[in-house]
Amino acid sequence: MFETNFNVIDFHVHPVINKNPLKTMKEIMMVARKFHISKLCLLGDVLRFGYNPDEKQVSTINNLTIKLVKNLPEFLVGFCFLNPENSHSFIQEEIERCIVKENFKGIKLEAAVNATSKKLDFVMEIACRLNILVVHHSWNTDIINNRKHQSDPEDIANLASRFPQVKIVMAHITAASQRGVVAIQPYKNVWVDTSGAQPVSGTIEYAVKHLGAERILYGSDVPGRDFSVQLAKIIDAQISEKEKRMILGENTRKLLGI
Amino acid sequence: MELFDVNVSIGYWPFQEFHLKDIKQLSRHLASYGISKGFVSSLESVFLSDPHNRNTILIQKLKGKRNFSPVPILNLRLKNFLEEFSFLVNCGVKAIKLVPSYHFYNILSENTFHILNACKKNQIIPIIQIRCEDERSHHPLMKVPPVNFKDIIKLSRIFHDLKILCLCPYFYEAIEICKKTENVYVDISFIERFNTIKALVEKVSAQKILFGSHTPFFYTKAAIMKIKFAEISQTDREKIMHINAMSLLKIEKC
């Protein structure tokens, strides 16, 4: 049994559209419990239909998140997946359906458009009005290219500067690397999650030093990743127990009001 | 919980800062995680054209440390690689490591055949480093492709009676390698997905899987938690943790 005093919330989990997604989610939940994870934030099966899903596909993704959260309400926290390329009326309806009616806690943006695009403004303005969180995918495009779709940490910083009242979580700290941490450092409305990538040593210590533990949220990117490995990044980091506790759950609890 | 770590390095790496500066610190670090035995390589040897000096220093520094075996790196682009191999055999090494992508040669080259024949003759374990870092996090001007796992499969068929260890494959590469070869083993350091080891053992025999942490690149605890909390039988867990490595080295007790 995993021995820890931490009450963990995983900020970054994806459901899977398959024959029995509820069964898959229950299997994930069983393993999560073994690691004292009390809640999973479900960000949608966001790449199921590629980078630029149409409105029907976005609805399918959100339908699954709604279904899973309804079935496992104590354990799952829903996020509304959106594509800024879709029509404003659809985006508005989807936010109404997921955030207002289903009490989802935030919006997830993936890789339809770069974060500096004006196409994000409509979504960000609603997020500002409703005071909800926006989670944005990010990666270092120096290596993977495709900046049309992918967003560098500097692009997230640009988004944060344009919408200083919106709380933004930049996903994937390891991909952001030290350069990414420095890029978002001045923007106090940006947090970073620890999800995904290999457990590269020193990553968490650097982020704690430059951002402060209060701006870091533990996330795994399960099922593409493993709870054990992603948790080890925090547990093994040379930071204080208090900082670990903040990253593993307290910060997310505070940010989402749960 | 006994652990034999087949994937440990020491030294300087230009793209990542390590807090483990010398063998003393490394030994203490590994011991604190319950890692009682391991294979250690010198990182400088990855970049140096002639790794001889760094290999020699590594062997000297590990002299007398019964728990950790030096694994020198050979550059098969150097004309004298067979002489270097003989020197290493005389030093008593049990395994040698090849980094074909960094030393810029094809794994199916004639020189690889020569060195694997020499390994077979001298009962030395050849270790092939598939990658050192995730390709998506390389320096943009130094994108080093991984060793093609299909070439490793081809190589294994030519040397079907030689046991080969591959470090740092991804999940799908490990599955392909283990399924399509009899004599190639993989370490767990880069293998990850939901319930990693359970998923792996459902597809391939635990006999082919070895514990490797890829310290100091990765947090050591990541590989430890991966195996410690794996939903597999205790027998399979122990095989991965140390029995398979010992069997590869033909030693009886960890």
CSV table of C-alpha atoms in Angstrom, one decimal, chain B residues 6 152-153 156-157 160 162-169 173-189 191 197 200-201 203-212 235-236 238-241 243-245 247-248:
chain,number,residue,atom,x,y,z
B,6,VAL,CA,20.8,-1.8,-14.9
B,152,ILE,CA,17.7,-4.4,-32.9
B,153,ILE,CA,15.2,-7.2,-33.8
B,156,SER,CA,19.0,-10.3,-32.4
B,157,ARG,CA,18.3,-12.8,-35.1
B,160,HIS,CA,20.4,-15.4,-31.5
B,162,LEU,CA,23.8,-13.8,-27.4
B,163,LYS,CA,21.8,-12.0,-24.7
B,164,ILE,CA,21.4,-8.3,-25.4
B,165,LEU,CA,20.1,-5.6,-23.1
B,166,CYS,CA,18.3,-2.6,-24.5
B,167,LEU,CA,17.9,0.6,-22.4
B,168,CYS,CA,15.2,3.2,-22.6
B,169,PRO,CA,12.7,1.8,-25.1
B,173,GLU,CA,9.1,-0.5,-28.7
B,174,ALA,CA,9.6,-2.8,-25.7
B,175,ILE,CA,6.6,-4.9,-26.6
B,176,GLU,CA,7.8,-5.3,-30.2
B,177,ILE,CA,11.4,-6.1,-29.1
B,178,CYS,CA,10.3,-8.6,-26.4
B,179,LYS,CA,7.7,-10.3,-28.6
B,180,LYS,CA,9.8,-10.7,-31.7
B,181,THR,CA,13.1,-11.8,-30.1
B,182,GLU,CA,14.2,-14.6,-27.8
B,183,ASN,CA,17.4,-13.0,-26.6
B,184,VAL,CA,16.8,-9.3,-26.1
B,185,TYR,CA,15.9,-7.8,-22.7
B,186,VAL,CA,14.6,-4.3,-21.9
B,187,ASP,CA,14.7,-2.0,-18.9
B,188,ILE,CA,11.6,-0.1,-17.5
B,189,SER,CA,12.9,3.4,-17.3
B,191,ILE,CA,8.2,2.6,-20.4
B,197,ILE,CA,4.1,-2.9,-15.5
B,200,LEU,CA,3.6,-4.8,-20.0
B,201,VAL,CA,3.5,-8.1,-18.2
B,203,LYS,CA,1.8,-8.6,-23.2
B,204,VAL,CA,5.3,-10.0,-22.7
B,205,SER,CA,7.1,-12.3,-20.2
B,206,ALA,CA,8.4,-10.7,-17.0
B,207,GLN,CA,11.6,-12.7,-17.7
B,208,LYS,CA,12.6,-10.1,-20.4
B,209,ILE,CA,12.1,-7.0,-18.2
B,210,LEU,CA,14.7,-5.5,-16.0
B,211,PHE,CA,14.7,-2.7,-13.4
B,212,GLY,CA,16.4,0.5,-14.7
B,235,THR,CA,7.3,-13.7,-8.4
B,236,ASP,CA,7.2,-11.4,-11.5
B,238,GLU,CA,11.2,-10.0,-8.0
B,239,LYS,CA,12.2,-11.2,-11.4
B,240,ILE,CA,12.1,-7.6,-12.7
B,241,MET,CA,13.6,-6.1,-9.5
B,243,ILE,CA,16.5,-11.8,-10.5
B,244,ASN,CA,16.6,-11.2,-14.2
B,245,ALA,CA,19.6,-9.0,-14.0
B,247,SER,CA,20.6,-14.3,-14.2
B,248,LEU,CA,21.9,-12.2,-17.1
